[in-house]
CSV table of N, CA and C and ligand atoms in Angstrom, one decimal:
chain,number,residue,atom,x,y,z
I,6,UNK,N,29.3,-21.2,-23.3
I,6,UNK,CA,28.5,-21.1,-24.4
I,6,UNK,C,29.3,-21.2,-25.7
I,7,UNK,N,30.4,-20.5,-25.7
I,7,UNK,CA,31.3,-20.7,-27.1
I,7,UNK,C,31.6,-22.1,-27.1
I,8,UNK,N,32.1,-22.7,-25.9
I,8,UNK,CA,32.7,-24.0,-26.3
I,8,UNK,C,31.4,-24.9,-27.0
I,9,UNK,N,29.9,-24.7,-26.5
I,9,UNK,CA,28.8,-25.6,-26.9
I,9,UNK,C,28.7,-25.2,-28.4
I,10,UNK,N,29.1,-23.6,-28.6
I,10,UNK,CA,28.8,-23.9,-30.1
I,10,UNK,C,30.3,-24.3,-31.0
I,11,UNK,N,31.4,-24.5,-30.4
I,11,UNK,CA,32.6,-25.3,-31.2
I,11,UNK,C,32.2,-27.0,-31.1
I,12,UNK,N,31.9,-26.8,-30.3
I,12,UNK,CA,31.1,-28.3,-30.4
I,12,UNK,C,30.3,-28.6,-31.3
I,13,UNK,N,29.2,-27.6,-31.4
I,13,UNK,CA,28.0,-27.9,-32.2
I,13,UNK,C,28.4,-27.8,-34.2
I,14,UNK,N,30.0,-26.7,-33.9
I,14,UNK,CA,30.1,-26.9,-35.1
I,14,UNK,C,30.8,-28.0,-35.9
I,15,UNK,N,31.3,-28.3,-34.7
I,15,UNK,CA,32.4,-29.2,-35.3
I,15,UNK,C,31.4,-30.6,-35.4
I,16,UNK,N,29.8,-31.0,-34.8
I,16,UNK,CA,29.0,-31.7,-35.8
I,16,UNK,C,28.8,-31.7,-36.9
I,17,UNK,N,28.5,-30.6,-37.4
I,17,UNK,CA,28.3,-30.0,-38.2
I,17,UNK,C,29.0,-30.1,-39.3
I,18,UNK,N,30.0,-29.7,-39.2
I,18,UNK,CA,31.9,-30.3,-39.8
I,18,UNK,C,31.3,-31.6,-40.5
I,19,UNK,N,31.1,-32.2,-39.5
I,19,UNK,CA,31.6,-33.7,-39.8
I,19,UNK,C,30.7,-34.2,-40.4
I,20,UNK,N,29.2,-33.9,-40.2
I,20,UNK,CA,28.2,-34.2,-41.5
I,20,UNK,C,28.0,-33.6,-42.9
I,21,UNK,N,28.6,-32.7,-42.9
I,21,UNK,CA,29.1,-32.0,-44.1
I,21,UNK,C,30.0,-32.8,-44.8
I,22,UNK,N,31.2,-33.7,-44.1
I,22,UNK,CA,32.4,-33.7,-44.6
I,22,UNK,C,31.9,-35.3,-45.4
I,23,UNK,N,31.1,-36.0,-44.1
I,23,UNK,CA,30.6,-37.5,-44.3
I,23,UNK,C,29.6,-37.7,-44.2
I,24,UNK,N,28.5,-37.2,-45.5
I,24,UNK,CA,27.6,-37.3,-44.9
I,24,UNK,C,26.4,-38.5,-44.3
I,25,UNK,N,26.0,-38.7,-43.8
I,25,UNK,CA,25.2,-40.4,-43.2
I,25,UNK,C,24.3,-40.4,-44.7
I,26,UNK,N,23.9,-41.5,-45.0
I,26,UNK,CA,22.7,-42.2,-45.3
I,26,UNK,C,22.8,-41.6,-47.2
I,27,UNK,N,23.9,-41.1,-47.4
I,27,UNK,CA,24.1,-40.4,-48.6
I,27,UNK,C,24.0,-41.3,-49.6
I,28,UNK,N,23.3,-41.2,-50.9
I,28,UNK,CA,22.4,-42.1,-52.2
I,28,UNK,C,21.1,-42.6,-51.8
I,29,UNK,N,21.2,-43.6,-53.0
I,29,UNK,CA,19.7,-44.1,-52.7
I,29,UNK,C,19.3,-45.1,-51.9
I,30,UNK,N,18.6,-45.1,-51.5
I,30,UNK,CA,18.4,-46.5,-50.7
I,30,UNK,C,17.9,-47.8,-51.5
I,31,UNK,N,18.1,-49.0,-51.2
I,31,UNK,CA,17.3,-50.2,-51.8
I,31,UNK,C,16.1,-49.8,-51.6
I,32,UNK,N,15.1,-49.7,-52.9
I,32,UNK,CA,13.7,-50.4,-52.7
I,32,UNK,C,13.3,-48.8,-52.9
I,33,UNK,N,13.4,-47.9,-52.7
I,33,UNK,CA,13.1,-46.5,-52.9
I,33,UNK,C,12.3,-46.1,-53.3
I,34,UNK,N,10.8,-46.0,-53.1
I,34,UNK,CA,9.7,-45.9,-53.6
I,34,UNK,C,9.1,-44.6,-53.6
I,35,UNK,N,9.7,-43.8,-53.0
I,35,UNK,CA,9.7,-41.8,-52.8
I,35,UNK,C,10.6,-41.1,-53.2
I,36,UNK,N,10.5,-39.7,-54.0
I,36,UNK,CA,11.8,-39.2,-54.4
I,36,UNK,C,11.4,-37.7,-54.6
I,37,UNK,N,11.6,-36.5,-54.1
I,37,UNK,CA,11.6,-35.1,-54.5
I,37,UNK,C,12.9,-34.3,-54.8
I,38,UNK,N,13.2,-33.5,-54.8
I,38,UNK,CA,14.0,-33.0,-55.4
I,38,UNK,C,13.6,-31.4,-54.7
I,39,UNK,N,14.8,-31.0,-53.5
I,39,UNK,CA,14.4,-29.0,-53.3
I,39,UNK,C,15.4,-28.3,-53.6
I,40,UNK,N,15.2,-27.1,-54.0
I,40,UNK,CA,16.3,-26.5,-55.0
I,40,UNK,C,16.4,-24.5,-53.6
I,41,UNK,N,17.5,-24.3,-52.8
I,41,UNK,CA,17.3,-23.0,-52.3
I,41,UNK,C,18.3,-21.9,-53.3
I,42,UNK,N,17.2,-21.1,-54.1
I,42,UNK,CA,18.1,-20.7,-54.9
I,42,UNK,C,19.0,-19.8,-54.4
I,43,UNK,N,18.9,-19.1,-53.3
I,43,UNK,CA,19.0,-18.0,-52.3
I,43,UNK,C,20.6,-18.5,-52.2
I,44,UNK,N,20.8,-19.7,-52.1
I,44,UNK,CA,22.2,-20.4,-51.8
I,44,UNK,C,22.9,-21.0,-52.5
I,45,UNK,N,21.8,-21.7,-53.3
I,45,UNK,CA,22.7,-22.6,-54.4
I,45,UNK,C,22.6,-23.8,-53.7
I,46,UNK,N,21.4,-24.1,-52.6
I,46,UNK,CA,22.1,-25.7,-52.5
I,46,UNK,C,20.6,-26.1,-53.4
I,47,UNK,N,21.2,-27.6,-53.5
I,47,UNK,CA,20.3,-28.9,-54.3
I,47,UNK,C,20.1,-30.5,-53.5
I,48,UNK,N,19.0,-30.7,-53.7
I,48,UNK,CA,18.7,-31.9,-52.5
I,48,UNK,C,18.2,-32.7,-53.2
I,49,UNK,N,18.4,-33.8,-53.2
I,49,UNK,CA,17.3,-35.0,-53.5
I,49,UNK,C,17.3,-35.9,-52.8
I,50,UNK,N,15.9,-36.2,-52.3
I,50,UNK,CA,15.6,-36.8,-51.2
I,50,UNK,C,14.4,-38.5,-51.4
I,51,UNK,N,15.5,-39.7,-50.9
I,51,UNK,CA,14.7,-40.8,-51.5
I,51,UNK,C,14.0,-41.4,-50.1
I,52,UNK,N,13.1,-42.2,-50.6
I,52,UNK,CA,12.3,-42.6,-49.1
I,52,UNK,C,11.9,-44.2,-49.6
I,53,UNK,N,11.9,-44.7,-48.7
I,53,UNK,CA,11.0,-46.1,-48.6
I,53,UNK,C,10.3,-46.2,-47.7
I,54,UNK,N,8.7,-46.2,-47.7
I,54,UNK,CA,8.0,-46.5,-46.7
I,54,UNK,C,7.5,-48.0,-46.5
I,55,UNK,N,7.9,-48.2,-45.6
I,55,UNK,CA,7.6,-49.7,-45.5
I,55,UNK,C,6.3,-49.5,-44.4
I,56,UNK,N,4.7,-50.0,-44.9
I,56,UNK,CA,3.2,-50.0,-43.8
I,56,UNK,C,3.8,-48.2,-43.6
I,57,UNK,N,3.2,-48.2,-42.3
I,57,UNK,CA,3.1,-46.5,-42.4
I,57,UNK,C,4.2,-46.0,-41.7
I,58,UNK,N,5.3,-46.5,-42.1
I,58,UNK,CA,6.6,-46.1,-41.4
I,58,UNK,C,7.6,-45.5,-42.8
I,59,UNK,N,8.8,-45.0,-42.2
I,59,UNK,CA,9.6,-44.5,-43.5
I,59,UNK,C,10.5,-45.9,-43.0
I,60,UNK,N,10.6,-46.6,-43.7
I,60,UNK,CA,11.8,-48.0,-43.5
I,60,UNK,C,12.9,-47.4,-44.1
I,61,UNK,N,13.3,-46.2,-44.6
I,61,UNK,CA,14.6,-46.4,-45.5
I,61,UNK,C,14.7,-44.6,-46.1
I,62,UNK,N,15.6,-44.1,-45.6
I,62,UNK,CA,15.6,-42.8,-46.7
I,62,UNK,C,17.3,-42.3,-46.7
I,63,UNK,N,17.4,-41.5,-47.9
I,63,UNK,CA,18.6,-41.1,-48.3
I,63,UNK,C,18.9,-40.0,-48.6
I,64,UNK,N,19.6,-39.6,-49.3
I,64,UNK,CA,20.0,-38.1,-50.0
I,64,UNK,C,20.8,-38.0,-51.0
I,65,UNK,N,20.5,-37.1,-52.2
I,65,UNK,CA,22.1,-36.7,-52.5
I,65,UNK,C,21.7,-35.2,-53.0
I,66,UNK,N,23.0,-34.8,-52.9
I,66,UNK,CA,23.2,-32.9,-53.3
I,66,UNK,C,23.9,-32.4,-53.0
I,67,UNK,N,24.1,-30.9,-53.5
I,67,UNK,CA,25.2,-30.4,-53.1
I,67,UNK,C,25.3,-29.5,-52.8
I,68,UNK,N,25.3,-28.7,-52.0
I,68,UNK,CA,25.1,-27.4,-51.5
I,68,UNK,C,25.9,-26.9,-50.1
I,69,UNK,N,25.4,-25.7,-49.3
I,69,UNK,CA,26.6,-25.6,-48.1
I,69,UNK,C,26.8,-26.4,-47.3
I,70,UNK,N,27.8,-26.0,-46.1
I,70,UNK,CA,27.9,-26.9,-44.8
I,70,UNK,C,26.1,-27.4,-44.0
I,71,UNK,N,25.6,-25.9,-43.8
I,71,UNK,CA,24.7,-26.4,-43.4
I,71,UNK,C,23.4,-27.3,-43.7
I,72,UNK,N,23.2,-26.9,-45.4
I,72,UNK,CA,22.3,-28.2,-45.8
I,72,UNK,C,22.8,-29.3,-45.6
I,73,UNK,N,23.7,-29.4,-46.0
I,73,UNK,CA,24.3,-30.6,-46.1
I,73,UNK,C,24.0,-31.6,-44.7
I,74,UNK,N,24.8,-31.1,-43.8
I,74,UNK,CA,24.4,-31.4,-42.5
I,74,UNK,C,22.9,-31.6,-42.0
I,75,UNK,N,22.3,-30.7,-42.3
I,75,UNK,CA,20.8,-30.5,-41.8
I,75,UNK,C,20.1,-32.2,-42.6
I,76,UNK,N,20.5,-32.6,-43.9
I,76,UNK,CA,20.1,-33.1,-44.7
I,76,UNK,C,20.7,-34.9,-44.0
I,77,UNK,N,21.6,-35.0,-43.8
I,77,UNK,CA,22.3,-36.1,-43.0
I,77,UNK,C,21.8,-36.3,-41.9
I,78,UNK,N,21.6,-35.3,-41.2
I,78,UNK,CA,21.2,-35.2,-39.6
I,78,UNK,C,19.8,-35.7,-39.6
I,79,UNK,N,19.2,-35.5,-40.9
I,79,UNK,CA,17.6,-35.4,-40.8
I,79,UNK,C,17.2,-36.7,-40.8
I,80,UNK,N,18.1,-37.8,-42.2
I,80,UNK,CA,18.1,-38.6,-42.2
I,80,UNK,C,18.1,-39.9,-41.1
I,81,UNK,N,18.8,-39.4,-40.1
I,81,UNK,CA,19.1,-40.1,-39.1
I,81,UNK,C,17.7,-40.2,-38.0
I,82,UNK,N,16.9,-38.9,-38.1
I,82,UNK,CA,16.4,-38.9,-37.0
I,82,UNK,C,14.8,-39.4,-37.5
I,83,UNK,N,14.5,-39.4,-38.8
I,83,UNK,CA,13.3,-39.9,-39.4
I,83,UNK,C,13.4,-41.2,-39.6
I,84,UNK,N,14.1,-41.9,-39.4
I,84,UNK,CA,13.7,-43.3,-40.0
I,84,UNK,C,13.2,-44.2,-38.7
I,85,UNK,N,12.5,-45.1,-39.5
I,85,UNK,CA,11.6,-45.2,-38.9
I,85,UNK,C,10.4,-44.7,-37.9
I,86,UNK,N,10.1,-43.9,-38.9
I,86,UNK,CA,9.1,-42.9,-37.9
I,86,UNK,C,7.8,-42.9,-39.0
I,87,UNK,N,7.0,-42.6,-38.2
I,87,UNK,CA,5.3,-42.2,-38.9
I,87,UNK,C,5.2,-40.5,-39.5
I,88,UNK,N,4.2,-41.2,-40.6
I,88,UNK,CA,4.4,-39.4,-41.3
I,88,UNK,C,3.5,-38.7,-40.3
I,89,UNK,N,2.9,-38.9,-39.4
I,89,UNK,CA,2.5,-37.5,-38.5
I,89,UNK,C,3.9,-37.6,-37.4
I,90,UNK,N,4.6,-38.6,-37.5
I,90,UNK,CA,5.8,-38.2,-36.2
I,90,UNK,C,6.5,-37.0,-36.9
I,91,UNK,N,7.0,-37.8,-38.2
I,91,UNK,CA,8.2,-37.0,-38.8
I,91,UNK,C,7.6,-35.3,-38.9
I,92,UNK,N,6.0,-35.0,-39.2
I,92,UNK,CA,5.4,-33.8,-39.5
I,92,UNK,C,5.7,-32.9,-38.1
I,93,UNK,N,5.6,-34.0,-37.2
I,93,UNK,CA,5.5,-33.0,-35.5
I,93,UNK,C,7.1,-32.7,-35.5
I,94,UNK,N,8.0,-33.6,-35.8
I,94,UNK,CA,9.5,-33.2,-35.5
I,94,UNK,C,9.9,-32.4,-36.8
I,95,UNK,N,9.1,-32.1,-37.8
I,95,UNK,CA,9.4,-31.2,-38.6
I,95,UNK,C,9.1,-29.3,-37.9
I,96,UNK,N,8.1,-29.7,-37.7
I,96,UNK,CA,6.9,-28.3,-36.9
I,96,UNK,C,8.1,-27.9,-35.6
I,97,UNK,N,8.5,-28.9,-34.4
I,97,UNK,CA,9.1,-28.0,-33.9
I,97,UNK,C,10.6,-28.2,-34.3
I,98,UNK,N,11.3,-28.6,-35.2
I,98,UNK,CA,12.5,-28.2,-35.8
I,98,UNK,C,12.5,-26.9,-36.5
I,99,UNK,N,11.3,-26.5,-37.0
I,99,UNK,CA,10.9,-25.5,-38.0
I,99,UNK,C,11.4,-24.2,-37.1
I,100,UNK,N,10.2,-24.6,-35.9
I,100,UNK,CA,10.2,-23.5,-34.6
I,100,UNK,C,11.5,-22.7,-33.9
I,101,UNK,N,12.7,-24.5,-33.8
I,101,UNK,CA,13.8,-24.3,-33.3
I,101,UNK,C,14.9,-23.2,-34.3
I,102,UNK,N,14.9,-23.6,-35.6
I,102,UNK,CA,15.5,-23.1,-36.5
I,102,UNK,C,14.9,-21.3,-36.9
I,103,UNK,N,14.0,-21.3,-36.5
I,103,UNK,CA,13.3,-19.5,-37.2
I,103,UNK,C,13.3,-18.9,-35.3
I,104,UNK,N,13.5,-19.6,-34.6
I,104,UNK,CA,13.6,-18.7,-33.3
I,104,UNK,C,12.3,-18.6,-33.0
I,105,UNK,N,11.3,-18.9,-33.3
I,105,UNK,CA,10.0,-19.1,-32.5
I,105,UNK,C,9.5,-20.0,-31.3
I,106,UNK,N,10.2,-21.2,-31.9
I,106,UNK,CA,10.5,-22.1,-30.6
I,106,UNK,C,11.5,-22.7,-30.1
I,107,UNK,N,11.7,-23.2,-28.6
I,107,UNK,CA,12.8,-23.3,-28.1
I,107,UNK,C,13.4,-24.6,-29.0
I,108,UNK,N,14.4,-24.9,-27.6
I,108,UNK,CA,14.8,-26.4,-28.2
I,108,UNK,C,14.4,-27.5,-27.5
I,109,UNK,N,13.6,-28.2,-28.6
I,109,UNK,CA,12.9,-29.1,-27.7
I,109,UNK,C,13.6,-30.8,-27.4
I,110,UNK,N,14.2,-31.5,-26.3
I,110,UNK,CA,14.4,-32.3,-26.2
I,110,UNK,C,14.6,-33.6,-27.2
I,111,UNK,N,13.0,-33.4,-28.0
I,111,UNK,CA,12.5,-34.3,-28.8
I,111,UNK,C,13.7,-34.2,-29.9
I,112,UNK,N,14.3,-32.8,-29.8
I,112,UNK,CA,14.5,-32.9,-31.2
I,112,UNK,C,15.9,-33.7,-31.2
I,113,UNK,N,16.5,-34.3,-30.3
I,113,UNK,CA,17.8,-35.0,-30.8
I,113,UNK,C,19.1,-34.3,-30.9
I,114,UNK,N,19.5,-35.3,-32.3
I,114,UNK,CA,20.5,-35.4,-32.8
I,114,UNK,C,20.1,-33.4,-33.4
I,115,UNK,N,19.2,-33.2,-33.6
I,115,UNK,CA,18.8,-32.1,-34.6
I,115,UNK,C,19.5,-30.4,-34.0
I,116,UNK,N,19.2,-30.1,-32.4
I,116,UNK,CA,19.8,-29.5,-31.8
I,116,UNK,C,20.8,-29.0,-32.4
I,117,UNK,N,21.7,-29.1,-32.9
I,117,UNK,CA,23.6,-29.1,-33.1
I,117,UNK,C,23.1,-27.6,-34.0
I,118,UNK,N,21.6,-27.9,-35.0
I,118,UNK,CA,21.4,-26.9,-35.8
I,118,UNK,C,20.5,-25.5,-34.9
I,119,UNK,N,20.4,-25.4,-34.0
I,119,UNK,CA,20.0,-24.6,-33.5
I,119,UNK,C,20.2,-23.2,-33.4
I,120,UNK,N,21.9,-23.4,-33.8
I,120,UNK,CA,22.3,-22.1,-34.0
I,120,UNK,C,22.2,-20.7,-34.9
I,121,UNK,N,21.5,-21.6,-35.6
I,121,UNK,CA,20.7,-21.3,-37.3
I,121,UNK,C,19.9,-19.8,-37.0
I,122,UNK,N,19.3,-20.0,-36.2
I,122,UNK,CA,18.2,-18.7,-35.7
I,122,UNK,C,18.8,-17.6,-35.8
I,123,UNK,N,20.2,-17.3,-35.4
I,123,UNK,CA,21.1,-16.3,-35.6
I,123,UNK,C,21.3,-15.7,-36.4
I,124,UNK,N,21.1,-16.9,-37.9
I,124,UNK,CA,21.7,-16.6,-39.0
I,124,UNK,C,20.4,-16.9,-39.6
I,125,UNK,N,19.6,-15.6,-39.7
I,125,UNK,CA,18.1,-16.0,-40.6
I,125,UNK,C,18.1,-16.1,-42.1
I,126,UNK,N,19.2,-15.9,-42.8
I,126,UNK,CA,19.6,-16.2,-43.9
I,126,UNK,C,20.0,-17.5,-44.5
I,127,UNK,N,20.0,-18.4,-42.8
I,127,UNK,CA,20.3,-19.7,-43.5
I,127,UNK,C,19.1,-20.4,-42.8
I,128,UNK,N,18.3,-20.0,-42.5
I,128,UNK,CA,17.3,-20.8,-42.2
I,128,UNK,C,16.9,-21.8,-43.3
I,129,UNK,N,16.5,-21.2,-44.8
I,129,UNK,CA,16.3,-22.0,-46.0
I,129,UNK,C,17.1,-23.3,-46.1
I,130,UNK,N,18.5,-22.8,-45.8
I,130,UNK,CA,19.3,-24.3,-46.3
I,130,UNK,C,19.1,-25.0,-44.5
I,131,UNK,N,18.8,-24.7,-43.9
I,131,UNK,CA,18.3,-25.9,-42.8
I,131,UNK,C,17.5,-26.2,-43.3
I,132,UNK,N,16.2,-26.2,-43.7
I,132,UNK,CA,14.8,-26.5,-43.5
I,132,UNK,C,14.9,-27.4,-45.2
I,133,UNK,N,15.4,-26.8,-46.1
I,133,UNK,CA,15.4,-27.3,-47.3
I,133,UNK,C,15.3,-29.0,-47.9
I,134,UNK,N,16.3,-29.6,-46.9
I,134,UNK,CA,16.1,-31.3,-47.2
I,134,UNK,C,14.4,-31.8,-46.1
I,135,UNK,N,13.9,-30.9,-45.5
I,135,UNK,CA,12.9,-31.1,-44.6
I,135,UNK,C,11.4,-30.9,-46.1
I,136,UNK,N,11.8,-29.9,-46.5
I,136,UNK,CA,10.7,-29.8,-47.6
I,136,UNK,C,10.8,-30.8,-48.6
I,137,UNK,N,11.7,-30.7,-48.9
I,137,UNK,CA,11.9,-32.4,-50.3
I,137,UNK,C,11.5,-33.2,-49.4
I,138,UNK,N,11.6,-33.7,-48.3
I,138,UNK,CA,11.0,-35.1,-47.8
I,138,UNK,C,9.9,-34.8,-47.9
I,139,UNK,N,9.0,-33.9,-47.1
I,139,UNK,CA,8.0,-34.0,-47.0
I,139,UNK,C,7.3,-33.8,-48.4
I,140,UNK,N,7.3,-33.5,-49.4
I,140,UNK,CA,7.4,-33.6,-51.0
I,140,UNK,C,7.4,-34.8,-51.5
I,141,UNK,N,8.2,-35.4,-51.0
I,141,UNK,CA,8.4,-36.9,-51.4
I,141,UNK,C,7.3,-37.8,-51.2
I,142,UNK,N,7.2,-38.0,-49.5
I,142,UNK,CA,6.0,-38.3,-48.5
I,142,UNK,C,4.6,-38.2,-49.2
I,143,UNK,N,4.5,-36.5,-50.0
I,143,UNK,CA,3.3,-36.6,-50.6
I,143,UNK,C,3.0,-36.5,-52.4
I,144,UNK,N,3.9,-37.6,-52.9
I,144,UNK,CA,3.9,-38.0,-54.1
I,144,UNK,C,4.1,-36.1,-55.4
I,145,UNK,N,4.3,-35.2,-54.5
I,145,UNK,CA,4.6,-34.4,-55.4
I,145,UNK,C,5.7,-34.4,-56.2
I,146,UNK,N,5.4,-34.3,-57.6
I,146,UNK,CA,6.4,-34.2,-58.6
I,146,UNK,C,7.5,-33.0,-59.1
I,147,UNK,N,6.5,-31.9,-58.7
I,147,UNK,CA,7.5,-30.7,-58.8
I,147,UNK,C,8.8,-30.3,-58.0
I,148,UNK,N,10.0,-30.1,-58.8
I,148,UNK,CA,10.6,-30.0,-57.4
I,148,UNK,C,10.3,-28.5,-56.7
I,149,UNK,N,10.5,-28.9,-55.2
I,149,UNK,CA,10.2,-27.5,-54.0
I,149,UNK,C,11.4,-26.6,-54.2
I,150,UNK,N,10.8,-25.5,-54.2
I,150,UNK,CA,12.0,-24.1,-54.2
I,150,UNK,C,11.7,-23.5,-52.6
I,151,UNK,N,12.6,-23.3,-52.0
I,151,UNK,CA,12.6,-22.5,-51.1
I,151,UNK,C,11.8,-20.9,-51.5
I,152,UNK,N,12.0,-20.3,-52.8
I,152,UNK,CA,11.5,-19.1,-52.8
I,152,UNK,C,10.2,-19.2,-53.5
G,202,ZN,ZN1,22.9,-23.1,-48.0
């Protein structure tokens, strides 16, 4: 079990360090902004929906290892996906990360963050780039606070 989670961190590491899909995308037609003040991280989150798919999304911010990561990781697993897919892999990522629900296969790449449950104080900076997208998705202007 330790070694799964030196594993899991050293993902983790490495989306922090690099993170994927980081700026804006060409064509970017979605943008929110979530702010966890509890942490100090900052997200902004760009999207392009191309028909009813996300064709394209990005990031930039600055905050801890774990947003950071959470925010990269996310990137990778929503694209090209439908806004009720991305909502269902949001709901049980939500579940996976607060310890209500297991870990569900579906969830991927996203797993690595699972360890999160332990540390209910970082739940916010996991979930945080998941709110600005979904913010984005629905033309809201304000940015989302965690609190
Ligand atoms: Zn944080």
């Amino acid at each position: 079990m330790s070694e799964l989670r030196d594993l899991y961190q050293t993902v983790i590491l490495d989306h922090y360090k690099k993170p994927r899909n980081y700026g804006r995308p060409e064509g970017a037609d979605h943008e929110a902004e979530g702010v966890n003040p509890l942490c100090g991280d900052r997200v902004r989150v760009f999207a392009r929906v191309d028909g009813d798919r996300l064709g394209a999304v990005g990031f930039e911010g600055s905050g801890c290892a774990i947003s950071t990561a959470a925010a990269s990781l996310m990137t990778q697993v929503v694209k090209g996906k439908t806004r009720p897919e991305i909502e269902a892999l949001y709901q049980r990522y939500q579940d996976m990360v607060t310890g209500t629900g297991g870990v569900d296969p579906s969830l991927g790449k996203l797993e690595v963050l699972a360890g999160v449950r332990e540390f209910p104080a970082r739940v916010k900076c996991a979930t945080l780039v998941w709110h600005a997208l979904r913010a984005a998705l629905e033309g809201r202007q304000q940015p989302v606070s965690t609190e």
